PDB file of C-alpha atoms in Angstrom:
ATOM      1  CA  UNK Q  23       0.857  21.908  85.620  1.00  0.00           C
ATOM      2  CA  UNK Q  24       1.561  19.277  83.008  1.00  0.00           C
ATOM      3  CA  UNK Q  25       4.932  17.956  82.118  1.00  0.00           C
ATOM      4  CA  UNK Q  26       5.572  17.169  78.505  1.00  0.00           C
ATOM      5  CA  UNK Q  27       8.294  14.697  77.773  1.00  0.00           C
ATOM      6  CA  UNK Q  28       9.788  14.965  74.334  1.00  0.00           C
ATOM      7  CA  UNK Q  29      11.388  11.944  72.789  1.00  0.00           C
ATOM      8  CA  UNK Q  30      14.773  12.155  71.308  1.00  0.00           C
ATOM      9  CA  UNK Q  31      14.652  13.404  67.782  1.00  0.00           C
ATOM     10  CA  UNK Q  32      15.115  10.511  65.402  1.00  0.00           C
ATOM     11  CA  UNK Q  33      17.797  10.618  62.843  1.00  0.00           C
ATOM     12  CA  UNK Q  34      16.368  11.197  59.422  1.00  0.00           C
ATOM     13  CA  UNK Q  35      17.487   8.804  56.741  1.00  0.00           C
ATOM     14  CA  UNK Q  36      17.628  10.076  53.216  1.00  0.00           C
ATOM     15  CA  UNK Q  37      15.570   7.183  51.860  1.00  0.00           C
ATOM     16  CA  UNK Q  38      12.616   9.336  50.891  1.00  0.00           C
ATOM     17  CA  UNK Q  39      12.796   8.552  47.119  1.00  0.00           C
ATOM     18  CA  UNK Q  40      13.926   4.939  47.470  1.00  0.00           C
ATOM     19  CA  UNK Q  41      11.474   2.033  47.333  1.00  0.00           C
ATOM     20  CA  UNK Q  42      11.724  -0.891  49.653  1.00  0.00           C
ATOM     21  CA  UNK Q  43      12.093  -4.363  48.204  1.00  0.00           C
ATOM     22  CA  UNK Q  44       8.419  -5.201  48.711  1.00  0.00           C
ATOM     23  CA  UNK Q  45       7.261  -1.952  47.118  1.00  0.00           C
ATOM     24  CA  UNK Q  46       9.573  -2.548  44.155  1.00  0.00           C
ATOM     25  CA  UNK Q  47       8.207  -6.057  43.565  1.00  0.00           C
ATOM     26  CA  UNK Q  48       4.616  -4.817  43.870  1.00  0.00           C
ATOM     27  CA  UNK Q  49       5.256  -1.959  41.413  1.00  0.00           C
ATOM     28  CA  UNK Q  50       6.850  -4.309  38.859  1.00  0.00           C
ATOM     29  CA  UNK Q  51       3.989  -6.804  39.248  1.00  0.00           C
ATOM     30  CA  UNK Q  52       1.471  -4.012  38.588  1.00  0.00           C
ATOM     31  CA  UNK Q  53       3.354  -2.856  35.467  1.00  0.00           C
ATOM     32  CA  UNK Q  54       3.629  -6.402  34.086  1.00  0.00           C
ATOM     33  CA  UNK Q  55      -0.073  -6.966  34.758  1.00  0.00           C
ATOM     34  CA  UNK Q  56      -0.982  -3.771  32.894  1.00  0.00           C
ATOM     35  CA  UNK Q  57       1.235  -4.620  29.916  1.00  0.00           C
ATOM     36  CA  UNK Q  58      -0.041  -8.184  29.618  1.00  0.00           C
ATOM     37  CA  UNK Q  59      -3.642  -7.065  30.106  1.00  0.00           C
ATOM     38  CA  UNK Q  60      -3.397  -4.382  27.435  1.00  0.00           C
ATOM     39  CA  UNK Q  61      -1.780  -6.863  25.025  1.00  0.00           C
ATOM     40  CA  UNK Q  62      -4.572  -9.378  25.584  1.00  0.00           C
ATOM     41  CA  UNK Q  63      -7.219  -6.674  25.221  1.00  0.00           C
ATOM     42  CA  UNK Q  64      -5.732  -5.286  21.997  1.00  0.00           C
ATOM     43  CA  UNK Q  65      -5.050  -8.695  20.427  1.00  0.00           C
ATOM     44  CA  UNK Q  66      -8.646  -9.929  20.608  1.00  0.00           C
ATOM     45  CA  UNK Q  67      -9.904 -11.925  17.669  1.00  0.00           C
ATOM     46  CA  UNK Q  68     -11.517  -9.701  15.059  1.00  0.00           C
ATOM     47  CA  UNK Q  69     -15.213 -10.000  14.631  1.00  0.00           C
ATOM     48  CA  UNK Q  70     -16.601 -11.563  11.485  1.00  0.00           C
ATOM     49  CA  UNK Q  71     -18.005  -9.495   8.652  1.00  0.00           C
ATOM     50  CA  UNK Q  72     -21.239  -7.699   9.357  1.00  0.00           C
ATOM     51  CA  UNK Q  73     -24.091  -8.819   7.144  1.00  0.00           C
ATOM     52  CA  UNK Q  74     -26.124  -6.038   5.604  1.00  0.00           C
ATOM     53  CA  UNK Q  75     -29.852  -6.085   6.121  1.00  0.00           C
ATOM     54  CA  UNK Q  76     -30.873  -5.656   2.506  1.00  0.00           C
ATOM     55  CA  UNK Q  77     -34.546  -5.750   1.752  1.00  0.00           C
ATOM     56  CA  UNK Q  78     -35.284  -8.519  -0.675  1.00  0.00           C
ATOM     57  CA  UNK Q  79     -38.148  -6.972  -2.633  1.00  0.00           C
ATOM     58  CA  UNK Q  80     -38.038  -9.265  -5.656  1.00  0.00           C
ATOM     59  CA  UNK Q  81     -38.238 -12.474  -3.629  1.00  0.00           C
ATOM     60  CA  UNK Q  82     -34.850 -13.642  -4.901  1.00  0.00           C
ATOM     61  CA  UNK Q  83     -32.239 -14.868  -2.451  1.00  0.00           C
ATOM     62  CA  UNK Q  84     -29.605 -12.301  -1.587  1.00  0.00           C
ATOM     63  CA  UNK Q  85     -26.154 -13.531  -2.681  1.00  0.00           C
ATOM     64  CA  UNK Q  86     -23.649 -14.137   0.069  1.00  0.00           C
ATOM     65  CA  UNK Q  87     -20.333 -12.538  -0.834  1.00  0.00           C
ATOM     66  CA  UNK Q  88     -18.361 -13.707   2.149  1.00  0.00           C
ATOM     67  CA  UNK Q  89     -14.622 -13.984   1.873  1.00  0.00           C
ATOM     68  CA  UNK Q  90     -14.701 -17.747   1.522  1.00  0.00           C
ATOM     69  CA  UNK Q  91     -17.229 -17.887  -1.317  1.00  0.00           C
ATOM     70  CA  UNK Q  92     -16.369 -14.919  -3.528  1.00  0.00           C
ATOM     71  CA  UNK Q  93     -12.966 -14.651  -5.058  1.00  0.00           C
ATOM     72  CA  UNK Q  94     -12.411 -12.721  -8.263  1.00  0.00           C
ATOM     73  CA  UNK Q  95     -10.857 -14.767 -11.013  1.00  0.00           C
ATOM     74  CA  UNK Q  96      -7.212 -13.916 -11.651  1.00  0.00           C
ATOM     75  CA  UNK Q  97      -6.510 -12.330 -14.969  1.00  0.00           C
ATOM     76  CA  UNK Q  98      -4.278 -14.412 -17.247  1.00  0.00           C
ATOM     77  CA  UNK Q  99      -0.764 -13.134 -17.602  1.00  0.00           C
ATOM     78  CA  UNK Q 100       0.129 -11.902 -21.048  1.00  0.00           C
ATOM     79  CA  UNK Q 101       3.637 -11.654 -22.360  1.00  0.00           C
ATOM     80  CA  UNK Q 102       4.297  -8.618 -24.542  1.00  0.00           C
ATOM     81  CA  UNK Q 103       3.709  -9.485 -28.176  1.00  0.00           C
ATOM     82  CA  UNK Q 104       1.667 -12.668 -27.614  1.00  0.00           C
ATOM     83  CA  UNK Q 105      -2.036 -13.098 -28.061  1.00  0.00           C
ATOM     84  CA  UNK Q 106      -4.334 -13.464 -25.085  1.00  0.00           C
ATOM     85  CA  UNK Q 107      -6.086 -16.635 -23.953  1.00  0.00           C
ATOM     86  CA  UNK Q 108      -8.854 -16.252 -26.557  1.00  0.00           C
ATOM     87  CA  UNK Q 109      -6.479 -15.994 -29.488  1.00  0.00           C
ATOM     88  CA  UNK Q 110      -8.046 -12.845 -30.919  1.00  0.00           C
ATOM     89  CA  UNK Q 111      -6.827 -10.337 -28.333  1.00  0.00           C
ATOM     90  CA  UNK Q 112      -3.793  -8.228 -29.060  1.00  0.00           C
ATOM     91  CA  UNK Q 113      -1.802  -6.350 -26.458  1.00  0.00           C
ATOM     92  CA  UNK Q 114      -1.580  -2.755 -27.663  1.00  0.00           C
ATOM     93  CA  UNK Q 115       0.864  -1.519 -25.044  1.00  0.00           C
ATOM     94  CA  UNK Q 116       4.548  -1.421 -25.847  1.00  0.00           C
ATOM     95  CA  UNK Q 117       6.813  -1.746 -22.830  1.00  0.00           C
ATOM     96  CA  UNK Q 118      10.458  -0.716 -22.710  1.00  0.00           C
ATOM     97  CA  UNK Q 119      13.171  -0.675 -20.076  1.00  0.00           C
ATOM     98  CA  UNK Q 120      14.688   2.610 -18.943  1.00  0.00           C
ATOM     99  CA  UNK Q 121      16.950   3.102 -15.948  1.00  0.00           C
ATOM    100  CA  UNK Q 122      15.997  -0.257 -14.451  1.00  0.00           C
ATOM    101  CA  UNK Q 123      12.227   0.295 -14.682  1.00  0.00           C
ATOM    102  CA  UNK Q 124       9.588  -0.853 -17.148  1.00  0.00           C
ATOM    103  CA  UNK Q 125       7.637   1.905 -18.881  1.00  0.00           C
ATOM    104  CA  UNK Q 126       4.709   1.975 -21.285  1.00  0.00           C
ATOM    105  CA  UNK Q 127       5.912   3.836 -24.374  1.00  0.00           C
ATOM    106  CA  UNK Q 128       2.455   5.110 -25.310  1.00  0.00           C
ATOM    107  CA  UNK Q 129       1.925   6.571 -21.837  1.00  0.00           C
ATOM    108  CA  UNK Q 130       5.307   8.285 -21.931  1.00  0.00           C
ATOM    109  CA  UNK Q 131       4.465   9.929 -25.260  1.00  0.00           C
ATOM    110  CA  UNK Q 132       0.944  10.774 -24.032  1.00  0.00           C
ATOM    111  CA  UNK Q 133      -0.911   9.044 -26.863  1.00  0.00           C
ATOM    112  CA  UNK Q 134      -3.548   6.282 -26.729  1.00  0.00           C
ATOM    113  CA  UNK Q 135      -2.280   2.709 -26.943  1.00  0.00           C
ATOM    114  CA  UNK Q 136      -2.228   1.487 -30.533  1.00  0.00           C
ATOM    115  CA  UNK Q 137      -1.927   4.979 -32.056  1.00  0.00           C
ATOM    116  CA  UNK Q 138      -0.654   5.287 -35.608  1.00  0.00           C
ATOM    117  CA  UNK Q 139       2.818   6.405 -36.608  1.00  0.00           C
ATOM    118  CA  UNK Q 140       1.744   9.983 -37.482  1.00  0.00           C
ATOM    119  CA  UNK Q 141       0.195  10.736 -34.080  1.00  0.00           C
ATOM    120  CA  UNK Q 142       3.194   9.185 -32.318  1.00  0.00           C
ATOM    121  CA  UNK Q 143       5.553  11.343 -34.413  1.00  0.00           C
ATOM    122  CA  UNK Q 144       3.562  14.527 -33.632  1.00  0.00           C
ATOM    123  CA  UNK Q 145       3.489  13.785 -29.924  1.00  0.00           C
ATOM    124  CA  UNK Q 146       7.220  13.009 -29.905  1.00  0.00           C
ATOM    125  CA  UNK Q 147       8.063  16.313 -31.606  1.00  0.00           C
ATOM    126  CA  UNK Q 148       5.774  18.234 -29.229  1.00  0.00           C
ATOM    127  CA  UNK Q 149       7.283  16.602 -26.137  1.00  0.00           C
ATOM    128  CA  UNK Q 150      10.845  17.269 -27.313  1.00  0.00           C
ATOM    129  CA  UNK Q 151      10.129  20.985 -27.189  1.00  0.00           C
ATOM    130  CA  UNK Q 152       8.262  20.885 -23.850  1.00  0.00           C
ATOM    131  CA  UNK Q 153      10.526  18.731 -21.646  1.00  0.00           C
ATOM    132  CA  UNK Q 154      13.916  19.613 -20.246  1.00  0.00           C
ATOM    133  CA  UNK Q 155      17.202  18.403 -21.733  1.00  0.00           C
ATOM    134  CA  UNK Q 156      17.593  15.527 -19.241  1.00  0.00           C
ATOM    135  CA  UNK Q 157      14.268  13.916 -20.283  1.00  0.00           C
ATOM    136  CA  UNK Q 158      14.889  13.918 -24.038  1.00  0.00           C
ATOM    137  CA  UNK Q 159      16.765  10.551 -24.057  1.00  0.00           C
ATOM    138  CA  UNK Q 160      13.865   8.990 -22.133  1.00  0.00           C
ATOM    139  CA  UNK Q 161      11.315  10.354 -24.617  1.00  0.00           C
ATOM    140  CA  UNK Q 162      13.503   9.216 -27.518  1.00  0.00           C
ATOM    141  CA  UNK Q 163      13.726   5.668 -26.094  1.00  0.00           C
ATOM    142  CA  UNK Q 164       9.935   5.502 -25.858  1.00  0.00           C
ATOM    143  CA  UNK Q 165       9.580   6.764 -29.422  1.00  0.00           C
ATOM    144  CA  UNK Q 166      12.124   4.237 -30.768  1.00  0.00           C
ATOM    145  CA  UNK Q 167      10.361   1.371 -28.948  1.00  0.00           C
ATOM    146  CA  UNK Q 168       7.092   2.261 -30.676  1.00  0.00           C
ATOM    147  CA  UNK Q 169       8.667   2.755 -34.108  1.00  0.00           C
ATOM    148  CA  UNK Q 170      10.331  -0.678 -33.914  1.00  0.00           C
ATOM    149  CA  UNK Q 171       6.978  -2.355 -33.243  1.00  0.00           C
ATOM    150  CA  UNK Q 172       4.633  -0.557 -35.676  1.00  0.00           C
TER     151      UNK Q 172
END
């Protein structure tokens, strides 16, 4: 016959969900490593532009339009009412201010830029009947801006 000796039951401590100091430091080190690693991985330098393999059938060199060589020329700024850089250009658009914004009067009246007085008058009368009461002062301001200039 065998005798089994049972040890005293140990007192259970309610530390089941609590981390020890070493486990806490290891967990924080793992989190910091993951965050720093993901930041470094995401913030890699972008690759350069991919060159297209175009077949050069005519024997001419293919132009290189890399970002450093090709830059479109900026268009010269034109002030309303002044001629362009060539002296013979005329700005057809008429701009006016309404409610703190700049508007093109011809676009508001839905006529081509540089239209004559008759077509502007017809469009103004048509729009007055189509728009609501709140928009009529806006349409009228666009019409008056055009009439002052032509």
